[in-house]
Coordinates of C-alpha atoms in Angstrom, one line a residue:
X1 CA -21.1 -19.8 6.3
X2 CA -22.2 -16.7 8.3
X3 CA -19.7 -14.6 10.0
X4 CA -21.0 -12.1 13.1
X5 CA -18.3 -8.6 13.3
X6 CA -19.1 -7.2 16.2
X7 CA -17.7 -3.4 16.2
X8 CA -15.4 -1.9 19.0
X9 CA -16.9 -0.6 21.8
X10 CA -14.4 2.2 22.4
X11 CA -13.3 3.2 19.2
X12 CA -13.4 6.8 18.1
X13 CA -14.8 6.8 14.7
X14 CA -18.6 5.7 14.2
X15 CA -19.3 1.9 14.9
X16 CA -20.9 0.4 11.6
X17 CA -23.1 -1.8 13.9
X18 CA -23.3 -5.9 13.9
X19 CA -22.6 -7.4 10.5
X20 CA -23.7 -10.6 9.5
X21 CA -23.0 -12.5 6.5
X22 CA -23.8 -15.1 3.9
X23 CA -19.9 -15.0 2.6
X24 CA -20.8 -18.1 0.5
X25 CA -23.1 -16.5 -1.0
X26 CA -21.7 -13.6 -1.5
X27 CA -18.4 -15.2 -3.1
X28 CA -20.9 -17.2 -5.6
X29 CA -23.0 -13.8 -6.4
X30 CA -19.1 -11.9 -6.7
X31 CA -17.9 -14.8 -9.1
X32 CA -21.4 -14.8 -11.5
X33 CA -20.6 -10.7 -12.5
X34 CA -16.6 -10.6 -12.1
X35 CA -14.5 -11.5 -15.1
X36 CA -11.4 -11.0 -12.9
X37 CA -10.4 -13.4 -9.6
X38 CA -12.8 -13.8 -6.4
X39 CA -10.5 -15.6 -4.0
X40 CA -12.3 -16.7 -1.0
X41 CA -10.3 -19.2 0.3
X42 CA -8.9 -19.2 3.8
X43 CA -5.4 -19.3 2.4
X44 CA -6.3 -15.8 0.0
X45 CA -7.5 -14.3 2.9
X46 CA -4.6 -14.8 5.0
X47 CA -2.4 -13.5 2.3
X48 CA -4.3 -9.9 2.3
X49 CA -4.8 -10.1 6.7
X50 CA -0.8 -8.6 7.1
X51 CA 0.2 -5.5 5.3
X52 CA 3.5 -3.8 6.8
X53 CA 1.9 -2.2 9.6
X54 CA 1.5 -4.1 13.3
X55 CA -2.1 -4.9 12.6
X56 CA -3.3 -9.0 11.2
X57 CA -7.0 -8.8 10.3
X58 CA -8.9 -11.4 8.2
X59 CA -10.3 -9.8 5.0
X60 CA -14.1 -11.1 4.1
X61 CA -12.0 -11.9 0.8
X62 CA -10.4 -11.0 -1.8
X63 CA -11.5 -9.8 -5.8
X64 CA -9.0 -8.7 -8.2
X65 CA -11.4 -6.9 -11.2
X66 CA -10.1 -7.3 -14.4
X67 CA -12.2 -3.9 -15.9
X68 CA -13.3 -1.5 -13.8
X69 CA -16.7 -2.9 -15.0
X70 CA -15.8 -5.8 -12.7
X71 CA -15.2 -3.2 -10.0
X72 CA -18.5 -1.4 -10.1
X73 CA -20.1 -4.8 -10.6
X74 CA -18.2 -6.2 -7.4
X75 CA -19.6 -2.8 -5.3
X76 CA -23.4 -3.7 -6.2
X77 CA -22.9 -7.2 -5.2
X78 CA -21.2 -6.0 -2.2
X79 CA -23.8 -3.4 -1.3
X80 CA -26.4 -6.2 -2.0
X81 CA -25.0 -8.3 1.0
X82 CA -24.2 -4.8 2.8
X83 CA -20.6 -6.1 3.0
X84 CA -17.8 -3.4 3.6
X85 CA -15.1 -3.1 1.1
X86 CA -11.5 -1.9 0.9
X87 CA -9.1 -1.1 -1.6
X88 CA -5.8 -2.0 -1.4
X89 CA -2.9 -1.0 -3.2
X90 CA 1.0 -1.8 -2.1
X91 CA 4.1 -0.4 -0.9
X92 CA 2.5 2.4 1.1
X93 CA 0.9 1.8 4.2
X94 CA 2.7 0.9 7.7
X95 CA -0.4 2.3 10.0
X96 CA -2.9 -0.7 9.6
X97 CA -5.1 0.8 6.5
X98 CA -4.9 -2.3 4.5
X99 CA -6.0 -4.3 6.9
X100 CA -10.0 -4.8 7.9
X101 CA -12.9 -7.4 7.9
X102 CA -13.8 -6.1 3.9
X103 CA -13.7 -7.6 0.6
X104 CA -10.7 -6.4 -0.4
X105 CA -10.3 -5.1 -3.9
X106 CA -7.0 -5.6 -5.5
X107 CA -6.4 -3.1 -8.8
X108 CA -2.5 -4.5 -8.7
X109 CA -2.8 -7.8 -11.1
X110 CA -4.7 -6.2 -13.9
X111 CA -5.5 -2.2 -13.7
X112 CA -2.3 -1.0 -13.8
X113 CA -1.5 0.6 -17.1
X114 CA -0.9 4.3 -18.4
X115 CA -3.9 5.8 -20.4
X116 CA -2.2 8.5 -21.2
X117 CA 1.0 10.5 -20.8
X118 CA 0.8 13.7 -22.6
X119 CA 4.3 15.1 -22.3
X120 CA 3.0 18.1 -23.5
X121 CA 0.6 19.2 -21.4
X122 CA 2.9 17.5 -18.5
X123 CA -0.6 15.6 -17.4
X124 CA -0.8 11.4 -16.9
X125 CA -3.7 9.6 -16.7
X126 CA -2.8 6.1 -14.7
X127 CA -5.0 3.2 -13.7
X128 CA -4.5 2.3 -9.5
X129 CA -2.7 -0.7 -10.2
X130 CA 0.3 1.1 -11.5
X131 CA 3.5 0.7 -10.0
X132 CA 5.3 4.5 -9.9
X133 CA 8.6 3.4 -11.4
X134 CA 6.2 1.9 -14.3
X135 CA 5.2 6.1 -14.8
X136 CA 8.9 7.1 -13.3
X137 CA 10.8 5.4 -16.5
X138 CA 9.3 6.4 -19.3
X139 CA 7.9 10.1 -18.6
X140 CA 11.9 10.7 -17.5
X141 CA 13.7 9.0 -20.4
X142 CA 11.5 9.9 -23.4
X143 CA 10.4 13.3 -21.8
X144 CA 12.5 14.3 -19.2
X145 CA 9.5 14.4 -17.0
X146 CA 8.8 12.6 -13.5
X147 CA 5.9 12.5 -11.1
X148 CA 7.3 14.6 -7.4
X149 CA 6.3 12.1 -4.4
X150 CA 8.2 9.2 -5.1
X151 CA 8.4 6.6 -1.9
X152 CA 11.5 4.7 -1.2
X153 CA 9.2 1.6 -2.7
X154 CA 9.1 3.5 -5.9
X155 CA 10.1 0.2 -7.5
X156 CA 6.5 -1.6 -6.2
X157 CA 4.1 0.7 -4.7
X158 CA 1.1 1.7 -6.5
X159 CA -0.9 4.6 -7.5
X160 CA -3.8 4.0 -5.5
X161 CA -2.0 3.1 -2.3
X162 CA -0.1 6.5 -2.9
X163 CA -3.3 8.3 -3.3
X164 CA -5.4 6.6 -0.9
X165 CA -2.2 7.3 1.9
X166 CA -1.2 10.9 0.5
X167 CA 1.9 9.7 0.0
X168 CA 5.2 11.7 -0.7
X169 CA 8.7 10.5 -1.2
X170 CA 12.6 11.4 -1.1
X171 CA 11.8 14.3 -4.1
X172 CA 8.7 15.7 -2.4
X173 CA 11.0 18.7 -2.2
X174 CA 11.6 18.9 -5.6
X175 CA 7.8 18.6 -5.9
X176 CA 7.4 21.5 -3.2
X177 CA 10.4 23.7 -4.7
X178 CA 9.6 22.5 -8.4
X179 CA 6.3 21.9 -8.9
X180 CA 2.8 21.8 -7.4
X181 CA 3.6 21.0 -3.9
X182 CA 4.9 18.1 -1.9
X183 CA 2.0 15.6 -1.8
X184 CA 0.5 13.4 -3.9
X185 CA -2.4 15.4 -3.4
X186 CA -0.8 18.6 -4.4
X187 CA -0.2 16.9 -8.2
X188 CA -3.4 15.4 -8.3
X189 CA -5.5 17.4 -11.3
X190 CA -8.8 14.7 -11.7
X191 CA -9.9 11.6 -9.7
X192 CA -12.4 9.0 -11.5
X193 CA -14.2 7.0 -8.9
X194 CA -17.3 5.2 -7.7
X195 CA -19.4 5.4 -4.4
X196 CA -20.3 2.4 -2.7
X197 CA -24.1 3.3 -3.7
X198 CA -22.4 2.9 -7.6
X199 CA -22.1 6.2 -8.8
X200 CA -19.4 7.1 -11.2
X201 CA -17.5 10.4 -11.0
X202 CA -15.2 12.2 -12.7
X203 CA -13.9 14.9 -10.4
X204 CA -11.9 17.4 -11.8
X205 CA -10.0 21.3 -10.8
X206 CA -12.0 24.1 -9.2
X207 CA -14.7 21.2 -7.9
X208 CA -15.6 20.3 -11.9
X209 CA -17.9 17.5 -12.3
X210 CA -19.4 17.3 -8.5
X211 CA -22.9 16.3 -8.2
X212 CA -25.1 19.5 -7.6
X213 CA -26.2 17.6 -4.2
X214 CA -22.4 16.3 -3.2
X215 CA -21.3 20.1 -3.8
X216 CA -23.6 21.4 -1.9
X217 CA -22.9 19.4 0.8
X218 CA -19.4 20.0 0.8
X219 CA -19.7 23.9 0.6
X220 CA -21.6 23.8 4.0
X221 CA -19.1 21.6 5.4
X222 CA -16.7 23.9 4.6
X223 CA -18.7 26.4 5.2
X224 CA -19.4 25.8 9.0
X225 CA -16.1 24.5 9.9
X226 CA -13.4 27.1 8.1
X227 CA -12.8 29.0 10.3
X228 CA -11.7 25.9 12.9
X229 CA -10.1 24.4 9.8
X230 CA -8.0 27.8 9.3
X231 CA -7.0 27.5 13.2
X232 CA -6.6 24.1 13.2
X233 CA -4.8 22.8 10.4
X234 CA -0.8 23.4 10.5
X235 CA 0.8 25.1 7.6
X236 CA 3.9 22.7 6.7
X237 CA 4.7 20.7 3.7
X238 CA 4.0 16.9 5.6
X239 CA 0.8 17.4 7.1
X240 CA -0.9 13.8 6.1
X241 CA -3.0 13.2 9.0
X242 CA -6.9 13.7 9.0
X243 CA -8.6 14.2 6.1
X244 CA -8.1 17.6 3.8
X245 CA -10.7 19.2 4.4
X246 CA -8.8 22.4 3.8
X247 CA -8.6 22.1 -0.3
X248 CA -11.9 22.7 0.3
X249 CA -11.8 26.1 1.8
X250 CA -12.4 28.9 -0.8
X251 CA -9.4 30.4 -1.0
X252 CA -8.1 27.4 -1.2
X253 CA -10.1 27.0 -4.9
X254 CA -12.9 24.3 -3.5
X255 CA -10.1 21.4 -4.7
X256 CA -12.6 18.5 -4.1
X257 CA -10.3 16.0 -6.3
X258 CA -7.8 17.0 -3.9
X259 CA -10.0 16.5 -0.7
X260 CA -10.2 13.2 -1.3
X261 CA -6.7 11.8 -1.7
X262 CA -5.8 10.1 1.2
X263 CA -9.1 9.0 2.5
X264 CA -6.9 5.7 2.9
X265 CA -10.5 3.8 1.1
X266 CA -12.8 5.3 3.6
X267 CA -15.0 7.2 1.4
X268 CA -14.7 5.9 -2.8
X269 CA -12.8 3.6 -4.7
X270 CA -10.9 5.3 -7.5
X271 CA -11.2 4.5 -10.6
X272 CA -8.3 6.2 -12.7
X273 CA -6.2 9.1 -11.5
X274 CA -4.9 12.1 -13.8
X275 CA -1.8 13.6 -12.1
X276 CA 1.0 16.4 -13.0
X277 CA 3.9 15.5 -14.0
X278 CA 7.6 18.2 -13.5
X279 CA 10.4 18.6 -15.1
X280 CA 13.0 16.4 -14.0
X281 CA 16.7 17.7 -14.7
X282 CA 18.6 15.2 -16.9
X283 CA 22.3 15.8 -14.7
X284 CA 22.3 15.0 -11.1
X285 CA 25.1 15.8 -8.2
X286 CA 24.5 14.4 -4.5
X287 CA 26.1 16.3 -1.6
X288 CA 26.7 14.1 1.2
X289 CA 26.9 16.1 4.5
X290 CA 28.9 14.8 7.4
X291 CA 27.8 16.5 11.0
X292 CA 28.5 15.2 14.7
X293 CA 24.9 14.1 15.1
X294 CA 21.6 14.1 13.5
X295 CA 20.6 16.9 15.8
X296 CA 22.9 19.4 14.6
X297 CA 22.5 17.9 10.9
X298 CA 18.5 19.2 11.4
X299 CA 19.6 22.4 12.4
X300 CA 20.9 23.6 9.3
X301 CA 17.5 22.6 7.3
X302 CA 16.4 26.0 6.8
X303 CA 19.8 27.4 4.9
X304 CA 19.8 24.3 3.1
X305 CA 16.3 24.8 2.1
X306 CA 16.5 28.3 1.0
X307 CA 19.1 26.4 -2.0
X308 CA 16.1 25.0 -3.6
X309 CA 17.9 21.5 -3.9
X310 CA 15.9 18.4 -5.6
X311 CA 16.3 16.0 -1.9
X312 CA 17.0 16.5 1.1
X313 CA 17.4 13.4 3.4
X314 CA 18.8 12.4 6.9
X315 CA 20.6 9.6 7.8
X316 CA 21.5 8.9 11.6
X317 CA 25.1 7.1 13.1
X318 CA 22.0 4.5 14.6
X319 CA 21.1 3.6 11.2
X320 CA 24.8 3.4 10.1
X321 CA 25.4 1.2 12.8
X322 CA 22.3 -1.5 12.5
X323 CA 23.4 -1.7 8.6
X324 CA 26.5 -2.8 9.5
X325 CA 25.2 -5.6 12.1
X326 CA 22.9 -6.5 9.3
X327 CA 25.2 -6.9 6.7
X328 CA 23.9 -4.5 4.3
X329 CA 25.0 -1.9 2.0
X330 CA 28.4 -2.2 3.9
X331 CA 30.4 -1.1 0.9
X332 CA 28.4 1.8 0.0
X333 CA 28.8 3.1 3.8
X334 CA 32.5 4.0 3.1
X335 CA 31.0 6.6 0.7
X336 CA 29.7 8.8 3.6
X337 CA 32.1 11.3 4.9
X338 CA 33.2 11.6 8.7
X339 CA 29.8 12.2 10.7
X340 CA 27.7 10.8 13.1
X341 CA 24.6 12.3 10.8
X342 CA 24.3 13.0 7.5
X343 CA 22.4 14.7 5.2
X344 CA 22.0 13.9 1.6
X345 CA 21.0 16.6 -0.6
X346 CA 20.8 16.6 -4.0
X347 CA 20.9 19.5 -6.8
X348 CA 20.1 19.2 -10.3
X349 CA 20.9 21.1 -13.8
X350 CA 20.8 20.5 -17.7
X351 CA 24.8 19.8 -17.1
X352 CA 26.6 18.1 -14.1
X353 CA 28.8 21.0 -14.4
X354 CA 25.5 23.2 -13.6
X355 CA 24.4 21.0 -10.9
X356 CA 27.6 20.5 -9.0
X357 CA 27.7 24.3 -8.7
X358 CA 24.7 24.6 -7.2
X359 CA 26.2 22.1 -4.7
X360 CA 29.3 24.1 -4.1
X361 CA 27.0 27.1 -3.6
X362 CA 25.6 25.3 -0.1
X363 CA 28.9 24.2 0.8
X364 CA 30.5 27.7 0.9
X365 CA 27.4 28.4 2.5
X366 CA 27.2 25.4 5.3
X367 CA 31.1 26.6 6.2
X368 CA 30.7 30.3 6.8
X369 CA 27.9 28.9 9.8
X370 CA 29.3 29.1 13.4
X371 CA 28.6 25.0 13.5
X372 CA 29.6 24.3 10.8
X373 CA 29.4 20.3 9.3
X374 CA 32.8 18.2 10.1
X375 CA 32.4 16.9 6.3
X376 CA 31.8 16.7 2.5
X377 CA 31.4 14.6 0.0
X378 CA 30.2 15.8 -3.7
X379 CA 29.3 12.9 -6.1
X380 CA 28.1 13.0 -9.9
X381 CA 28.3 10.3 -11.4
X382 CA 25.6 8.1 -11.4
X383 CA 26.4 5.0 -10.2
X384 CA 27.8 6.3 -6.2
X385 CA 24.9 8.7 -6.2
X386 CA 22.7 5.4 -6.5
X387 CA 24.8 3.6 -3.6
X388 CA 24.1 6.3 -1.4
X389 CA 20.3 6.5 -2.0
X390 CA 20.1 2.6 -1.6
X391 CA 21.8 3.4 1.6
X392 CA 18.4 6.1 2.6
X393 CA 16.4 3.4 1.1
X394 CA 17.3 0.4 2.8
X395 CA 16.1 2.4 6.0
X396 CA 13.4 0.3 6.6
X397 CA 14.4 -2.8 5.9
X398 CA 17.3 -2.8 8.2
X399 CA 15.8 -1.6 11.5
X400 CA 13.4 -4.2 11.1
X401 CA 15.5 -7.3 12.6
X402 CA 18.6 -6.4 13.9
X403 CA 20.9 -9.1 15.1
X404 CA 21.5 -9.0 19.0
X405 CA 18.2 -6.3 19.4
X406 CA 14.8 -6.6 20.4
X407 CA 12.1 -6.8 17.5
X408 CA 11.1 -3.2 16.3
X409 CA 7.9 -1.7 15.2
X410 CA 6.0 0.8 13.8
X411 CA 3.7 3.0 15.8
X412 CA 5.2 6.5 15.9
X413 CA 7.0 6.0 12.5
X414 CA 6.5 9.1 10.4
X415 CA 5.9 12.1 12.6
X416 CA 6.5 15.0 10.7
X417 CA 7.3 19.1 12.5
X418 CA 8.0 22.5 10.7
X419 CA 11.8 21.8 8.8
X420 CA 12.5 24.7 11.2
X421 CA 11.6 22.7 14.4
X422 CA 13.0 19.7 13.4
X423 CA 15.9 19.6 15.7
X424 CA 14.9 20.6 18.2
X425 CA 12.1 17.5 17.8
X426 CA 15.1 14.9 16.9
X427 CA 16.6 16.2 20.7
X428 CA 13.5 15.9 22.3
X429 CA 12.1 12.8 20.7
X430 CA 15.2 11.3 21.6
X431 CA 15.3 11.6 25.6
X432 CA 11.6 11.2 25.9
X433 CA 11.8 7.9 24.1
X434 CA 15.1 7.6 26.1
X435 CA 13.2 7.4 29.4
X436 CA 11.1 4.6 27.9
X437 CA 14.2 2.8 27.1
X438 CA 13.1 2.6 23.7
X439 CA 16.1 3.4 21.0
X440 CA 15.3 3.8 17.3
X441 CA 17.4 5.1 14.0
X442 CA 15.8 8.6 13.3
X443 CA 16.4 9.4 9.9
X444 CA 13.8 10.1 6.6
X445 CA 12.5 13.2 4.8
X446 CA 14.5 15.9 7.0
X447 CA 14.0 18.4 4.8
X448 CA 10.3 18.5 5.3
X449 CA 10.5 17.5 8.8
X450 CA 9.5 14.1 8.7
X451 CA 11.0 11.3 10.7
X452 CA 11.2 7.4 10.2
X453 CA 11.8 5.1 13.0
X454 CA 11.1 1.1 14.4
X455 CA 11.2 1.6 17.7
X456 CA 11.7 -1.6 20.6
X457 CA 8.1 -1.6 21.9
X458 CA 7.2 -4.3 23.9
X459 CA 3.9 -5.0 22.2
X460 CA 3.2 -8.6 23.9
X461 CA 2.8 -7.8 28.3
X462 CA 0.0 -5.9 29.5
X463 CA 3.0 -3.3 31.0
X464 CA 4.8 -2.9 27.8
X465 CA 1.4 -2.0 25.8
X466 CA 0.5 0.1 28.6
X467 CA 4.3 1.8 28.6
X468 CA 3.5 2.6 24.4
X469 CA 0.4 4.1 24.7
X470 CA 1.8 6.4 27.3
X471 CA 4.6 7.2 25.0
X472 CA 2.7 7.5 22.2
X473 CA 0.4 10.3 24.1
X474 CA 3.6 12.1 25.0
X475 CA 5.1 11.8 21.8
X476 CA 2.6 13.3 20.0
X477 CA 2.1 15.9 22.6
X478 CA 5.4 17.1 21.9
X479 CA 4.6 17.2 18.0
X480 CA 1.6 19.1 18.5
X481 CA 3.1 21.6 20.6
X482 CA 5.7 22.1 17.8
X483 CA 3.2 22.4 14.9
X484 CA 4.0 19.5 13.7
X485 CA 1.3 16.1 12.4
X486 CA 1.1 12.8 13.5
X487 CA 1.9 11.7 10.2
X488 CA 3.8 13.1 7.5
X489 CA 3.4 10.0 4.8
X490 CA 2.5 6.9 6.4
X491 CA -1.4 8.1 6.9
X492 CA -3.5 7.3 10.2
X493 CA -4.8 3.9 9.5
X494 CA -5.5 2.4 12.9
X495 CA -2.1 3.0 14.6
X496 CA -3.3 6.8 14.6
X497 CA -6.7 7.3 14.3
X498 CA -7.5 7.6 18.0
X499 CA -5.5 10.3 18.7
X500 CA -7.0 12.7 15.9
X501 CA -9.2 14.6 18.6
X502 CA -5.9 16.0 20.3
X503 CA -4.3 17.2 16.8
X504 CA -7.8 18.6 15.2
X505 CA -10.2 18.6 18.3
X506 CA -13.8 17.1 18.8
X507 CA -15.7 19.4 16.4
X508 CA -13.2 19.0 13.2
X509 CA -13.4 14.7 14.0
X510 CA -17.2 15.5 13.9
X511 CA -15.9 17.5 10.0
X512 CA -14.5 14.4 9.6
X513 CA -17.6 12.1 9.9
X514 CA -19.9 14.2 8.0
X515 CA -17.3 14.4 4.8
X516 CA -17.4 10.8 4.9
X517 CA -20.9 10.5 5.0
X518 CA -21.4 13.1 2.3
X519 CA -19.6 10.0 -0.1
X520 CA -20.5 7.1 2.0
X521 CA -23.7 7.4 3.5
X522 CA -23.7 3.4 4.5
X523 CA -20.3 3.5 6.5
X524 CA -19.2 0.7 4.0

């Protein structure tokens, strides 16, 4: 069986050229070196064509490696047949990363075990298979230790789709105030990965362990595009989109280990990952902060900010209101106090007697402002802190199929602006996709900026694609002209990637080709 891939005529990133395989072949040639699964079959591959984003894409197939032998095994076989591949990990991506016509390599089964947690040193060295929570519960309860980006699919994403996306998560601020900085990039100290031409490399701080000829490369990349990467590049705590080619700037300490998290698969395929692990306070307290709307809930982001807290997240009446039609979390709604938007902030200490005074600290605070919130709500005990956080959580999940609505998507689901811009953004965002007639629950990460939302695209007529794309170019006109990125977690997969020139310009997408071509030279 041969199978002709044509590539796109219009698209925006370099076309690989026509592709034509022997996938037979190559499934027999994947099965005599892999000790692990090589699924081939048409019902495998339409398990791995859907991720959670808008995209359905037939993989090549499908090999789950037992050893990372069987990985760098797969990648020669692969190479051999000059097939494309693509990792995939889970829990992570909405923008269409995990989706392509690739042999799709799936660490999740087998490599996804702790080497090493070394509590003293703070440092954890995790396969890509590894489920967060699987790090989470340990490093916390025997150590008091956590890893900072933590998704609201702590309980099933994996490293590697954290890594690959540059994930970050509902204590990204406790990362940012606490520790090394909000992304999963920011806590990432070593990558161990192979190129698609089967070199293995241990990349460590400072740019230790590059190749002589990778380094050099990468030095004159950086070299003859810092200045528009200086210019370019906004300087806020969610900026996701494009790759980061600022870790390698030199005052920046030539991070190359850095510079590759969230490639989203597009330049190696790691390995093993060594990350930093913080300090996670043992007693928590959760402020729940009632305000008329959303809007005026963002406004007071930068006071609550300047408390240091461990979260700060944003709930919106919208969202209230599509749990209720869904039937979920109804209970755990009564919790919140009078509002029509809420944050959630939360504080911790070695006591719940230190951490509910750092909550009490922002409340006198929040009710000496001139608009000040309508309500309060302290809790710390464990169990209604975790009610309210599956409330945040749940997000997702319940603007997906509302009873009575229109199906909702993603496609402008994780803009992210300055904290300090924010709302002003939620006001705007709001009438412009008001004039679309698109609604949408706004809530997410406010205390970085970042906004989720499924909006009511009508993704099937000619008129209603046309009407998104529109919005989409207005929308992320309006997040540019606040400083904002087009992503702040969910990564540019193919819902974003075309719209990279307006946030970076033509010469840094040009950066962007040549650092992939620096790992990849094949565009496989």
């Amino acid at each position: 069986m041969r199978v002709p891939v044509k590539p796109v005529p219009d698209a925006r990133t370099r076309p690989v050229g026509d592709l034509t395989l022997d996938v037979r072949r190559l499934a027999d040639d994947l099965r005599s070196v892999v000790t692990g699964e090589v699924r081939f079959s048409n019902g495998d591959r339409a398990l791995y064509a859907a991720g959670g984003s808008n995209y359905r894409q037939l993989p090549i197939g499908v090999v789950i490696p037992r050893t990372l032998d069987d990985v760098v095994a797969a990648l020669e076989v692969c190479r051999g047949h000059d097939a494309p591949v693509l990792s995939v990990g889970g829990g992570t991506s909405l923008a269409g990363q995990t989706t392509n016509t690739a042999v799709m390599l799936d660490f999740s089964k087998y490599l996804n075990g702790i080497v090493e947690l070394d509590a003293d040193r703070r440092v954890a060295r995790v396969q890509p298979g590894l489920i967060l929570d699987a790090l989470r519960r340990p490093a916390e309860l025997q150590h008091e230790l956590t890893f900072g980006p933590d998704p609201s699919t702590h309980t099933h994403c994996t490293f590697g789709g954290m890594l690959g996306n540059n994930s970050c998560g509902t204590h990204s601020v406790m990362s940012e105030f606490h520790g090394p900085g909000p992304r999963c990039s920011d806590n990432v100290i070593a990558l161990d990965a192979v190129t698609y031409r089967g070199e293995r490399l241990r990349i460590g701080r400072g740019g230790e362990g590059v190749p002589g000829h990778i380094a050099a490369q990468l030095r004159t990349l950086a070299d003859r595009y810092g200045d528009l990467i200086r210019a370019r590049y906004p300087r806020m705590p969610r900026r996701v989109s494009g790759y980061n080619l600022d870790e390698l700037l030199p005052e920046n300490g030539f991070e190359v280990a850095r510079a590759r998290v969230g490639t989203e698969s597009t330049c190696v395929t790691i390995l093993e990952a060594t990350v930093q692990l913080i300090p996670s306070p043992p007693a928590r307290s959760l402020l729940v902060v009632g305000y008329e709307d959303c809007a005026r809930a963002a406004d007071h982001i930068e006071l609550v900010r300047e408390h240091k807290p461990l979260a700060i997240e944003g709930v919106d009446e919208t969202l209230v209101q599509d749990m209720t039609v869904v039937g979920i979390h109804r209970e755990d709604l009564t919790l919140l106090p009078d509002g029509g938007g809420w944050l959630l902030v939360e504080f911790g200490g070695a006591t719940k007697e230190e951490a509910d005074e750092l909550a009490h600290e922002l409340v006198a605070d929040l009710r000496r402002e001139r608009d000040a919130p309508i309500g309060f709500k302290l809790y710390d005990d464990d169990s209604r802190e975790q009610h309210i956080w599956k409330v945040r959580e749940a997000g997702l999940g319940a603007t997906a199929f509302i009873p009575g609505k229109p199906d909702t998507y993603e496609g402008w689901e994780d803009s992210a602006v300055p904290p300090e811009r924010l709302g002003e953004y939620l006001r705007r965002l709001r009438a412009l996709a008001g004039r679309y007639g698109y609604e949408s629950a706004l809530y997410g990460h406010y205390g970085q900026g970042c906004i989720h939302a499924r909006w009511n695209f009508d993704l099937v007529t000619r008129d209603g694609i046309a009407a998104f794309r529109r919005f989409l170019d207005e929308a992320s006109d309006l997040v540019l002209e606040l400083g904002g990125s087009l992503s702040g977690e969910h990564g540019d997969g193919q819902s974003r990637a075309e719209l990279l020139p307006k946030m970076y310009g033509d010469e840094l997408v040009e950066a962007f080709r040549e650092f992939k071509s620096i790992w990849d030279p094949d565009w496989r």
